[in-house]
Short mmCIF file of C-alpha atoms in Angstrom, two decimals:
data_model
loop_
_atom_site.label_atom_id
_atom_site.label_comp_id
_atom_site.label_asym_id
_atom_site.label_seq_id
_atom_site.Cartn_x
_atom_site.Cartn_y
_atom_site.Cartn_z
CA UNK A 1 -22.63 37.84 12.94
CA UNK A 2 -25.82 37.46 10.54
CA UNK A 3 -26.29 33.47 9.53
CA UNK A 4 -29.28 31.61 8.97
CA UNK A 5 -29.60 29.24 12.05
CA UNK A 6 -31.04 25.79 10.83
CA UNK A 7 -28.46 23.48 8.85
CA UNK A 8 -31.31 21.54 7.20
CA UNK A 9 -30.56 18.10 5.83
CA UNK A 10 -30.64 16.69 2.60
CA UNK A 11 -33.87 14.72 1.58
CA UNK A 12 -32.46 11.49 0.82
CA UNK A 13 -32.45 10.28 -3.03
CA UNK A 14 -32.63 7.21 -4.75
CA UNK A 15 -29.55 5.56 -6.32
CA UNK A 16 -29.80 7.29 -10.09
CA UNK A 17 -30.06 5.52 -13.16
CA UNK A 18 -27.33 5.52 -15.95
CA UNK A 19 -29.37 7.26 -18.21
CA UNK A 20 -30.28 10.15 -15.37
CA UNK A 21 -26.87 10.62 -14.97
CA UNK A 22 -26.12 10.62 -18.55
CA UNK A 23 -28.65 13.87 -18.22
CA UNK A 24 -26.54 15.10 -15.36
CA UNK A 25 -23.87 15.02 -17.56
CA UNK A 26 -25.14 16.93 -20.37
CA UNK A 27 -26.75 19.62 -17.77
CA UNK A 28 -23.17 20.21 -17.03
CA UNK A 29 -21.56 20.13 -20.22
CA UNK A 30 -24.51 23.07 -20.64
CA UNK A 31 -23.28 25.07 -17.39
CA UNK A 32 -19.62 25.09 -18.65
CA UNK A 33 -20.88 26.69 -21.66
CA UNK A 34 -22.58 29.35 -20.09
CA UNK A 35 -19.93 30.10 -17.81
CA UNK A 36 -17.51 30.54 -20.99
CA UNK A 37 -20.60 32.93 -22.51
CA UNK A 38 -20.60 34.99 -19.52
CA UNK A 39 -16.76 35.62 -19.87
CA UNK A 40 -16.18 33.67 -16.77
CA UNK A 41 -12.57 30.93 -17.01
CA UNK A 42 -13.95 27.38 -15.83
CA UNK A 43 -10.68 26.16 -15.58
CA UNK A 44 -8.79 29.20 -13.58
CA UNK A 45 -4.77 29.65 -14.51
CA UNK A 46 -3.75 31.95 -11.60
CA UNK A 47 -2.46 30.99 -8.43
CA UNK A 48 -5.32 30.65 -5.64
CA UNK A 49 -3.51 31.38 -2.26
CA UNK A 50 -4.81 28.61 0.74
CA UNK A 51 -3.99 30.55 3.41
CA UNK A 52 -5.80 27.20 6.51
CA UNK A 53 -7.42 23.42 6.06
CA UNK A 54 -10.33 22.08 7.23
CA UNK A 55 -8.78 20.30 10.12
CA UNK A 56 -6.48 22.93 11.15
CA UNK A 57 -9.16 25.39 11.60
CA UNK A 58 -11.20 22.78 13.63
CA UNK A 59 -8.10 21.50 15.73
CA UNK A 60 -7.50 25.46 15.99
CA UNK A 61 -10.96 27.05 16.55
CA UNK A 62 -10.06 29.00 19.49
CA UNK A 63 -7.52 31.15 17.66
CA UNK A 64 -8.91 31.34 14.43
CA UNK A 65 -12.38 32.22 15.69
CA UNK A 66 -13.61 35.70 13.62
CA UNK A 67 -10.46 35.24 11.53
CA UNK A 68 -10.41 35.53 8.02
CA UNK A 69 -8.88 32.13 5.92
CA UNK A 70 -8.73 31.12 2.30
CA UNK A 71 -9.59 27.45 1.73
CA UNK A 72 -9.86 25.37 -1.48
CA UNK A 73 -11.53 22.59 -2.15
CA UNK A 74 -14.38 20.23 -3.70
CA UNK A 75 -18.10 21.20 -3.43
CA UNK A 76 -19.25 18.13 -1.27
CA UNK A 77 -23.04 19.11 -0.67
CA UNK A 78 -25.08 21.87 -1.34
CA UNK A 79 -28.50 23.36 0.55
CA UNK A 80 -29.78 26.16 -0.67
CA UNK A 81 -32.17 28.17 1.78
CA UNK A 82 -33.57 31.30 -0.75
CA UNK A 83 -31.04 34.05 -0.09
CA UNK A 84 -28.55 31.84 1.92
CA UNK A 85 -26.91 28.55 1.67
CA UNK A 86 -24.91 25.96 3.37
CA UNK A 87 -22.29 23.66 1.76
CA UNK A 88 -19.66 21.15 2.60
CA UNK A 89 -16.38 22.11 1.30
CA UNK A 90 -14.02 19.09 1.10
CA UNK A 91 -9.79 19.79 1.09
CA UNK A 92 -6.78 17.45 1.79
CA UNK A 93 -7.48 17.62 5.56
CA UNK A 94 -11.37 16.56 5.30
CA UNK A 95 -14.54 18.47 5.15
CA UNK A 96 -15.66 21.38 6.88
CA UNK A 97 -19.34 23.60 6.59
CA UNK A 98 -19.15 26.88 4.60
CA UNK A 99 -21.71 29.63 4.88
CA UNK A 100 -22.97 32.06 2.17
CA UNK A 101 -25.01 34.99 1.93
CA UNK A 102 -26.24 36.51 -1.42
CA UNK A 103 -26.23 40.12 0.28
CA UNK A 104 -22.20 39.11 1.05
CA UNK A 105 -21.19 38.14 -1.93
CA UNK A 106 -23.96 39.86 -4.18
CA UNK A 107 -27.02 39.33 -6.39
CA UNK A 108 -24.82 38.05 -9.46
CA UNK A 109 -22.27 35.72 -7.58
CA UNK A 110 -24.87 34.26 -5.56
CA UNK A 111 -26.64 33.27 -8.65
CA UNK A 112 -24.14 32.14 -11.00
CA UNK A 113 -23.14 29.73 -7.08
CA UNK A 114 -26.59 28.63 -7.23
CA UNK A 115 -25.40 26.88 -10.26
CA UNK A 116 -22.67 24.84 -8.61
CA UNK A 117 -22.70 21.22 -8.88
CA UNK A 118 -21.59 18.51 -6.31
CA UNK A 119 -17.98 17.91 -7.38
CA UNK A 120 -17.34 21.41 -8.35
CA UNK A 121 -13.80 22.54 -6.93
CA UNK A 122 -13.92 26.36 -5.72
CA UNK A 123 -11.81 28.56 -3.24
CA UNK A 124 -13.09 30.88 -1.24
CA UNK A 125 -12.77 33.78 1.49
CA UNK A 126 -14.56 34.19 4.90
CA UNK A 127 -14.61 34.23 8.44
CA UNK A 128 -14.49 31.88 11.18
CA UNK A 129 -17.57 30.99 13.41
CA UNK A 130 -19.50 28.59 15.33
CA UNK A 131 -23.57 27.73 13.92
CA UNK A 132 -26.24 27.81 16.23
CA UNK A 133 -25.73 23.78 16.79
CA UNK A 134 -22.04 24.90 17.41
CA UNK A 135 -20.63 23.83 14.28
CA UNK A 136 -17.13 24.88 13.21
CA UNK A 137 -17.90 26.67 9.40
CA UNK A 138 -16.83 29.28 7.43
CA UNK A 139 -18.97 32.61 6.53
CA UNK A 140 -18.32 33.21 2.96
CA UNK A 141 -17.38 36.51 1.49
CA UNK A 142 -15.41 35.60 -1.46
CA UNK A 143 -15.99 32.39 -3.83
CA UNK A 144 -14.54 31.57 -6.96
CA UNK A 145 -14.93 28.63 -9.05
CA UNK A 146 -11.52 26.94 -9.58
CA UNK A 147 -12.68 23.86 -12.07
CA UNK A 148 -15.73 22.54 -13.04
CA UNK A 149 -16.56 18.69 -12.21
CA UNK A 150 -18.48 17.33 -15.24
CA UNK A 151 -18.55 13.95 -13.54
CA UNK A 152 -21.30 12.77 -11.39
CA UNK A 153 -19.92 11.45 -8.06
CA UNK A 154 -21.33 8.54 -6.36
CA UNK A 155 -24.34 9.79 -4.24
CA UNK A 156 -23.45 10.25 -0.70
CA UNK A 157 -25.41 6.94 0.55
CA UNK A 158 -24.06 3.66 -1.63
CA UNK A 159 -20.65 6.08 -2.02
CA UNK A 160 -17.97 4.03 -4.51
CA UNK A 161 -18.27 0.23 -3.31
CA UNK A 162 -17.42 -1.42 -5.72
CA UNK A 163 -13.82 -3.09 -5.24
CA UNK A 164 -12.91 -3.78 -9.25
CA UNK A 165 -14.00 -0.12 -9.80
CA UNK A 166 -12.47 1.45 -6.65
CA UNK A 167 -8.80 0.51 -7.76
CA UNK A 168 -9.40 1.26 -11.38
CA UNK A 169 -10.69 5.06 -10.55
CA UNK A 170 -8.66 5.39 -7.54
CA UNK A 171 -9.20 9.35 -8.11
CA UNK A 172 -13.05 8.66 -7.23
CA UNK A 173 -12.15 6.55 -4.52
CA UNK A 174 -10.35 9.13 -2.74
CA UNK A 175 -12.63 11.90 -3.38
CA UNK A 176 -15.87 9.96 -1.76
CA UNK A 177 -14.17 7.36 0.66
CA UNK A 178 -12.59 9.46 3.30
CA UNK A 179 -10.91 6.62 5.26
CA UNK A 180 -8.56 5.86 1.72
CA UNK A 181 -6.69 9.12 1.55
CA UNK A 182 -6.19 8.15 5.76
CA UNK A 183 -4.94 4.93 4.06
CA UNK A 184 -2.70 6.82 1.54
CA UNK A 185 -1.25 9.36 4.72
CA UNK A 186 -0.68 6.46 6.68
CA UNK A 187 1.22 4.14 4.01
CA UNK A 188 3.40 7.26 3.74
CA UNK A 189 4.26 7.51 7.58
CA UNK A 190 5.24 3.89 7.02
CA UNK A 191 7.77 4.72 4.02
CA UNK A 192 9.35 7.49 6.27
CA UNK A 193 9.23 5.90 9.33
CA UNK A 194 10.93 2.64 7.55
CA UNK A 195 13.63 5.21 6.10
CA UNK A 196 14.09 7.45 9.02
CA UNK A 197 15.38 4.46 11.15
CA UNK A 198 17.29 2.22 8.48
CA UNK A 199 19.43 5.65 7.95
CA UNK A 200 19.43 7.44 11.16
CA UNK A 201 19.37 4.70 13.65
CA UNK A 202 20.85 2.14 11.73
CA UNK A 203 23.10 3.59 9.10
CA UNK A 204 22.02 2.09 6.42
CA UNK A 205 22.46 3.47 2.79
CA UNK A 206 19.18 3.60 0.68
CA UNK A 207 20.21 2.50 -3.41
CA UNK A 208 18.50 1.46 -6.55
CA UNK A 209 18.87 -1.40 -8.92
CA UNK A 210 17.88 -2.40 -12.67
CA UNK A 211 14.25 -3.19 -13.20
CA UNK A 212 14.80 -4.19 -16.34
CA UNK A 213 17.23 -8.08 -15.78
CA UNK A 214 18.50 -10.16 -18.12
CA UNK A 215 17.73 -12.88 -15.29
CA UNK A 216 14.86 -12.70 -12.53
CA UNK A 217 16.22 -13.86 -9.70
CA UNK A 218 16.08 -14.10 -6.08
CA UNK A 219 12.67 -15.28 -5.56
CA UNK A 220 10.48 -18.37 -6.82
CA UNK A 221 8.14 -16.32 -9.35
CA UNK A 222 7.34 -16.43 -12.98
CA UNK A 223 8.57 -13.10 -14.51
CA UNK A 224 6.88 -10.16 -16.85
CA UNK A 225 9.21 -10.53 -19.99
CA UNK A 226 9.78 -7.78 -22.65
CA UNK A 227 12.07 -7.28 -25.40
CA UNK A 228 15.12 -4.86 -25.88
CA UNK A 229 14.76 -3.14 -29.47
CA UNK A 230 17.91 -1.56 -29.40
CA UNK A 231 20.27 -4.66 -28.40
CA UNK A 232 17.63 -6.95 -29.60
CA UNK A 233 17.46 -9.37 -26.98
CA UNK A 234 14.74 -10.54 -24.45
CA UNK A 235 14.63 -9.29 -20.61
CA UNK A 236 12.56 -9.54 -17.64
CA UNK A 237 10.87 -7.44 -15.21
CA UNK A 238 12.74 -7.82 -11.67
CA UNK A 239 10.51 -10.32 -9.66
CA UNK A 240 13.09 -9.58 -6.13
CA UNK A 241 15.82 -7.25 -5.45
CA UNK A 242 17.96 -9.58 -3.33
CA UNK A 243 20.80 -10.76 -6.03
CA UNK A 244 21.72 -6.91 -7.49
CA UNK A 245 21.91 -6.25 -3.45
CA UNK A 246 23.79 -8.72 -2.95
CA UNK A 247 26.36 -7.91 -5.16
CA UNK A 248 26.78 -4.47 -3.56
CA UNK A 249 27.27 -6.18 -0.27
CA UNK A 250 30.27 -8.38 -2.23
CA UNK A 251 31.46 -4.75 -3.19
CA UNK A 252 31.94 -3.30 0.23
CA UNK A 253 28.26 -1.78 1.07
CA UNK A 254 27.95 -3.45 4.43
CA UNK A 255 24.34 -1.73 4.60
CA UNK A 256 21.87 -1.18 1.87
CA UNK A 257 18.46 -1.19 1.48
CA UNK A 258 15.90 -0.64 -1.49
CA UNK A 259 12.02 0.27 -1.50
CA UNK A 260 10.99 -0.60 -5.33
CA UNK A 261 8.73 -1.88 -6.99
CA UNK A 262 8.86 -5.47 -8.01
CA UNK A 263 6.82 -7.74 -10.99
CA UNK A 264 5.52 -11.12 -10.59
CA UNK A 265 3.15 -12.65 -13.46
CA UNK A 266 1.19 -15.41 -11.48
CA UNK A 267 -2.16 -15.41 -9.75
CA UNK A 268 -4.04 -12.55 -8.11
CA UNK A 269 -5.99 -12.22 -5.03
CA UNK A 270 -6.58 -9.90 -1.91
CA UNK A 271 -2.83 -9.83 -0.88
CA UNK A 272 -1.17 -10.63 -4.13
CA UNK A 273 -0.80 -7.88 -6.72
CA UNK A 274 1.25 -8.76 -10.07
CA UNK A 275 3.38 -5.13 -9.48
CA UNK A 276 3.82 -4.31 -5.95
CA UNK A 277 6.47 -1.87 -3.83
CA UNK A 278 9.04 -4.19 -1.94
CA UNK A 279 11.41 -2.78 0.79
CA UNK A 280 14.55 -5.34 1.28
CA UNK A 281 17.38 -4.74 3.39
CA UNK A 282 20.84 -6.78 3.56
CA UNK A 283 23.36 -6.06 6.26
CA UNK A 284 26.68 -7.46 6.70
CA UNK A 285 28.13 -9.54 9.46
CA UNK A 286 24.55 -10.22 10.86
CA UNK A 287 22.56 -13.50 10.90
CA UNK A 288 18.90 -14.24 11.07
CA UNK A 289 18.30 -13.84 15.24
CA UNK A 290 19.65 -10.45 14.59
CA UNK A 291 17.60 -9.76 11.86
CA UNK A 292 14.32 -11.13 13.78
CA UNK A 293 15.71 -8.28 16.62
CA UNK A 294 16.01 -5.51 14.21
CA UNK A 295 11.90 -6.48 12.37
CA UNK A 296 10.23 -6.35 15.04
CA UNK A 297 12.09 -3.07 16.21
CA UNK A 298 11.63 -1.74 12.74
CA UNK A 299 7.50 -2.92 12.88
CA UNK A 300 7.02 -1.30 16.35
CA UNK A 301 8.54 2.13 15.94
CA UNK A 302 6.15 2.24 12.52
CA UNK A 303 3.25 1.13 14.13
CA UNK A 304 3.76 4.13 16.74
CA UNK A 305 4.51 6.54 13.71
CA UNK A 306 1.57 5.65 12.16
CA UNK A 307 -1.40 5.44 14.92
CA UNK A 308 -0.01 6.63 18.41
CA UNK A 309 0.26 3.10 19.54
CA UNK A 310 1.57 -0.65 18.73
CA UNK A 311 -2.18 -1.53 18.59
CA UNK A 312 -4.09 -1.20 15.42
CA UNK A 313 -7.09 -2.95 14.17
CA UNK A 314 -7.75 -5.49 11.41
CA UNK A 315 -11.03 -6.83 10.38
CA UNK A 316 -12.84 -7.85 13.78
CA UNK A 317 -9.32 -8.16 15.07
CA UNK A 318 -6.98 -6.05 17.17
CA UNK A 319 -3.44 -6.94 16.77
CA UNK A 320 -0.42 -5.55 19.27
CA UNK A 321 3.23 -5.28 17.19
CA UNK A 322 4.67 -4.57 20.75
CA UNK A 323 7.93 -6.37 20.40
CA UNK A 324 9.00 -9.15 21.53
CA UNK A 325 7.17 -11.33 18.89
CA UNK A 326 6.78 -15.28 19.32
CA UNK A 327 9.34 -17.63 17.65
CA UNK A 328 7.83 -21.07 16.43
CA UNK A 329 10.13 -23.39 13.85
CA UNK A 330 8.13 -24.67 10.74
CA UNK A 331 7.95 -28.18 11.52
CA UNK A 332 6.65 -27.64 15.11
CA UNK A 333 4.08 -24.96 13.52
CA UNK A 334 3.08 -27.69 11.00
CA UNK A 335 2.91 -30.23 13.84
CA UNK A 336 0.96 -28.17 15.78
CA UNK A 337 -2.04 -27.45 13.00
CA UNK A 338 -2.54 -31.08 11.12
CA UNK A 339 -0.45 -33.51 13.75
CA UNK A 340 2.11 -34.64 10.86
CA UNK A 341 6.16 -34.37 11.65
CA UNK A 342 7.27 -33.43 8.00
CA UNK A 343 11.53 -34.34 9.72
CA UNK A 344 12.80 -36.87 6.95
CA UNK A 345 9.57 -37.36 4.89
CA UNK A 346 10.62 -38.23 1.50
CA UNK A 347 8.78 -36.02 -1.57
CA UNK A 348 6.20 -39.22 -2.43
CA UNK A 349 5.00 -39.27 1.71
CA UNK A 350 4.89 -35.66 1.30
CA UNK A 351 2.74 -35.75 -1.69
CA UNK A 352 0.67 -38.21 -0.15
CA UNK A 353 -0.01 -36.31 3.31
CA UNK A 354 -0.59 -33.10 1.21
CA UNK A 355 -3.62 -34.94 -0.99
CA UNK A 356 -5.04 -36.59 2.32
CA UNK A 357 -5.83 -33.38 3.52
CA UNK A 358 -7.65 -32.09 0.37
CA UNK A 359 -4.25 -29.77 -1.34
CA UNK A 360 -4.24 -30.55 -4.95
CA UNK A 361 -0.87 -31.82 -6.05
CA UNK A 362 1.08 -32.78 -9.13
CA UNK A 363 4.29 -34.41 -10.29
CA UNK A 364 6.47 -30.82 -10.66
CA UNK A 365 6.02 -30.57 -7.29
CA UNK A 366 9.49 -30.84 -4.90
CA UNK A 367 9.32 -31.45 -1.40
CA UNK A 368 9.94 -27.72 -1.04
CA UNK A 369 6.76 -27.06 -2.66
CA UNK A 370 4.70 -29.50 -1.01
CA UNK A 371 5.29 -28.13 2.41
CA UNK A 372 4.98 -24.49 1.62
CA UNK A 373 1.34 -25.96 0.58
CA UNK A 374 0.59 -27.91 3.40
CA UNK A 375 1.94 -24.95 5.99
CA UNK A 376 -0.02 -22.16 3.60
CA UNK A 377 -3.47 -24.51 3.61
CA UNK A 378 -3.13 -25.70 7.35
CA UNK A 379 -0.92 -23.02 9.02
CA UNK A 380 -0.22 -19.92 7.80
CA UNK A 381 -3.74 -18.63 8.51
CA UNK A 382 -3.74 -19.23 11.94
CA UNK A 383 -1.14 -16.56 13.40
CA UNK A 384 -2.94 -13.71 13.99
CA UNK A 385 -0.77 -11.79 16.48
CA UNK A 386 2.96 -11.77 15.01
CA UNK A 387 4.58 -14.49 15.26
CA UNK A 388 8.10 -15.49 13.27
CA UNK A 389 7.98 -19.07 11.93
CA UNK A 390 11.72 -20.27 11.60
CA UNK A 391 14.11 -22.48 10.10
CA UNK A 392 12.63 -23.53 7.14
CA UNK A 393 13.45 -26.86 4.84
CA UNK A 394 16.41 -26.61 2.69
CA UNK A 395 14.38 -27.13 -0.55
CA UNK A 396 12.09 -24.40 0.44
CA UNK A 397 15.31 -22.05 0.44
CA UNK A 398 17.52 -21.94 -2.08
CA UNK A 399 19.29 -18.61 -1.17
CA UNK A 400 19.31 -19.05 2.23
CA UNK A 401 22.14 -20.63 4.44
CA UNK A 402 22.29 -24.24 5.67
CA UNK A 403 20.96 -24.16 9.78
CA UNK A 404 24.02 -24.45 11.71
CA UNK A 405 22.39 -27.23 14.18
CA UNK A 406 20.56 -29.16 11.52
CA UNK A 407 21.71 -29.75 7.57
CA UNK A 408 18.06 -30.32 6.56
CA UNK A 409 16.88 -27.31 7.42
CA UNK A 410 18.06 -23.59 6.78
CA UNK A 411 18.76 -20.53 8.97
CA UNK A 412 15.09 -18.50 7.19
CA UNK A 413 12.09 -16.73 8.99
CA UNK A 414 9.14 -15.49 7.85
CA UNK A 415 7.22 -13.17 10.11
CA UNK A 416 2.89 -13.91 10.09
CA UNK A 417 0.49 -11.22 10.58
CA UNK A 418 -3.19 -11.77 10.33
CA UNK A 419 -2.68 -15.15 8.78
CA UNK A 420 -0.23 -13.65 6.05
CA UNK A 421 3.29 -13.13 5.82
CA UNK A 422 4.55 -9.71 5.87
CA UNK A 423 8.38 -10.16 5.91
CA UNK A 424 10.53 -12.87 5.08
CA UNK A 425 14.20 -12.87 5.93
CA UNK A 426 17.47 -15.39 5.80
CA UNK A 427 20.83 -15.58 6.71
CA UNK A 428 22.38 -15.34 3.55
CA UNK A 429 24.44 -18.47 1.72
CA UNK A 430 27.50 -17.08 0.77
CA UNK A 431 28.88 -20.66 -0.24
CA UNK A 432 29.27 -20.26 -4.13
CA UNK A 433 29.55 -24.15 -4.01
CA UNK A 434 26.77 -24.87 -2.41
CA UNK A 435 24.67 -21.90 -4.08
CA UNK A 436 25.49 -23.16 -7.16
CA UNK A 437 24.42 -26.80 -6.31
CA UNK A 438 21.21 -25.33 -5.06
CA UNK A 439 20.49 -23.10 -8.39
CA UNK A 440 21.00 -26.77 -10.39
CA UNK A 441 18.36 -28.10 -7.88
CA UNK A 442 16.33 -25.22 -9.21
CA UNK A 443 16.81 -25.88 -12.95
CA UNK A 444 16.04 -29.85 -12.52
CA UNK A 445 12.53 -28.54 -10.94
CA UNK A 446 11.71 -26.15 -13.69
CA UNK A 447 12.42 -28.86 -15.87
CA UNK A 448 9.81 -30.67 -14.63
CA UNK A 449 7.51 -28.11 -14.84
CA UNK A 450 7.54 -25.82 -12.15
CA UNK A 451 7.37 -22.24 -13.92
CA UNK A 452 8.31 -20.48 -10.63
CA UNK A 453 11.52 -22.29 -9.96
CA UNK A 454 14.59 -19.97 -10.31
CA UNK A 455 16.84 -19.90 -13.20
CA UNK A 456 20.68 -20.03 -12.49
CA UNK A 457 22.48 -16.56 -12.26
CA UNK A 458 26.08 -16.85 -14.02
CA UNK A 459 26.86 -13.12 -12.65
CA UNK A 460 25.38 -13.93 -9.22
CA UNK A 461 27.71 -16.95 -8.77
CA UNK A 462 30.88 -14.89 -9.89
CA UNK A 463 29.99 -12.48 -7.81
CA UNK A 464 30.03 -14.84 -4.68
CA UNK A 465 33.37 -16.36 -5.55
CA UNK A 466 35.19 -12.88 -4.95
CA UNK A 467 33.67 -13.37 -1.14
CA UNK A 468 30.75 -12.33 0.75
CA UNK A 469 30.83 -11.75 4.36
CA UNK A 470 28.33 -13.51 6.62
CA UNK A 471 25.07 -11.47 5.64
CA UNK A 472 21.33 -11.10 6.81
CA UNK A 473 18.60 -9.93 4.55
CA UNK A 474 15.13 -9.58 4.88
#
């Protein structure tokens, strides 16, 4: 087969200057005219039929080679060499080379390709070979233009970097940062993964619950609030799906689960997002150790989904979810990392201990506060391989079940990943008594000013007085 034999590179470019690609933009505006003129559809209606991907006909080479396949994708770069070119052609799977001739395709379709611009999505027709430096490509006998880009990408060396801009125009993002649609695949493999044992394995039954709540409960959180025209009255965006769960566990669903998306209107950062997808899981007749079984189960049969292994990378580290994971209580974690024993400290001591070591306080803070402070500013950031951190102060809980062994503390885990927490979990109080005590423990908080203390659920406690079995959520 004919080709050219030299895949020249690109001369490298400077970054361009708003007002050059403001010219871009016009040049293309000016293209898409001319295309209409020449009675040529920009914008194609008819189905184009994708017959391979890039990857597959790399992975596949062998039994594809001299082939014919139909590919689609975005124009990626572009080197014209007189009567022959080479470009990248970019698809769902990746990228992969594409040879063209003018004698192939003719004098008229060459030119009116010569025209193409980076970002230009086309399909196209040819065969498979190897280049002279034995790259996998496709020789070109058929190319149509399927939509015209008149948006300049990000040139190929600076590429989309910046992070306020990448998750605004996550479109752009994708198209020029290969390793986020990776991100997107894997995420997904997680999602299945998560669902494909909870049902098969487990037996669990996947459900959904109201978004829009008339309380926000379940989690300490300050809540997205709206307004109902039609009934004219206030409501909230969920902040946690534990307490609608719950009350399907009351109603005989020993086994539910729901991945949704939950609203929290505080702070931002790397890790905290003010709408964010939640998975939470409640099973019947379970406590927390089995719970801490099941996790790390659940975390190493996705991390094997996902890349082949329980070993993936973060940042300069490389982190093994390999179960079994280490099991450290709170106080001894806390003990560990500043030397103070927080065991019968009264709120003031607390308060005290918390400003010695440079954690801003203030009078709405409980006791349950002040330690989640000291173990977030001292602690948390420590565990890099996963490790559960147990048994958590009873003002730090207020859904969770007094610890059988000790009355100040409460039978809670939250599992630590790179120095965050990924999962949090309790066996469940099912006391309506004592949950109700709890919620008014809640109220006297928010009443001195903490915004994220929970309000009390009416419904929630009714539903607990008809019984709930001995339950473990996470």
């Amino acid at each position: 087969m004919s080709n050219d034999n030299v895949k020249t590179p690109e001369q490298e470019q400077p970054e361009l200057t708003a007002e050059e690609i403001s010219e871009q933009r016009q040049i293309r505006r000016e293209k898409l005219q001319e295309l209409r003129e020449m009675g040529r559809d920009p914008f194609v209606q008819e189905t184009y039929n994708v017959t391979a991907h890039s990857k597959d006909i790399k992975d596949n080479y062998d039994a594809l080679e001299d082939q014919e396949v139909a590919i689609a994708g975005r124009i990626m770069s572009k080197r014209i060499m007189g009567k022959a070119a080479f470009f990248d052609v970019q698809d769902k799977q990746g990228r992969i080379q594409c040879y063209v001739k003018r004698d192939d395709i003719g004098t008229e379709e060459y030119k009116v390709f010569k025209t193409y611009d980076i970002g230009d999505l086309v399909g196209l027709k040819g065969i498979v070979f190897k280049t002279k430096t034995d790259e996998i490509s496709i020789h070109v006998h058929e190319l149509t233009l399927q939509a015209k880009s008149l948006q300049v990408l990000p040139d190929k060396w600076s590429g989309l970097v910046d992070t306020d801009l990448r998750y605004r125009q996550r479109y752009v993002d994708l198209i020029v940062n290969s390793d986020v649609r990776d991100t997107f695949l894997k995420r997904a493999k997680v999602v299945s993964t998560i669902r494909r044992v909870l049902e098969d394995d487990y037996g669990f039954l996947e459900v959904e619950t109201p978004v829009l709540q008339t309380i926000a409960g379940g989690a300490n959180a300050r809540p997205f609030n709206t307004h109902h025209n039609a009934l004219d009255f206030d409501l909230h965006l969920r902040i946690s799906l534990e307490l609608p769960l719950k009350r399907l566990i009351v109603g005989g669903l020993d086994r539910v689960y729901e991945l949704g998306k939950v609203f929290r209107n505080e702070g931002m950062d790397r890790t905290h997002n003010p709408e964010f997808t939640a998975m939470e899981i409640y099973v019947a007749y379970k406590d927390y150790h089995w719970m801490m079984d099941f996790t790390e189960r659940l975390i190493e049969h996705c991390a094997i989904a996902v890349n082949g292994t329980t070993k993936a990378t973060f940042g300069k580290h490389t982190v093994d979810f390999k179960a079994p994971y280490p099991r450290l209580t709170m106080t001894d974690a806390i003990k560990q990392f500043t030397g103070f024993d927080i065991t019968g400290k009264t709120e003031d001591e607390l308060r005290a201990f918390a400003q010695s070591i440079g954690i801003a306080v203030d009078e709405a803070m409980g006791k349950g506060k002040l330690i989640d402070e000291i173990f977030g500013e001292k602690c948390e950031g420590n565990f890099i391989q996963p490790t559960f951190i147990t048994d958590y102060p009873k003002e730090m809980s207020p859904l969770t079940k007094e610890h059988r062994d000790n009355p100040d503390l409460t039978e809670r885990f939250e599992l630590m990943v790179c120095g965050k927490e990924i999962a949090n979990a309790y066996s469940e109080l099912n006391d309506p008594i004592d949950q109700r005590e709890r919620f008014e423990e809640q109220l006297r908080l928010s009443e001195k000013g903490d915004d994220e203390a929970m309000f009390i659920d009416q419904d929630f406690l009714r539903a607990l007085e008809y019984g709930m079995p001995p339950t473990s959520g996470l």
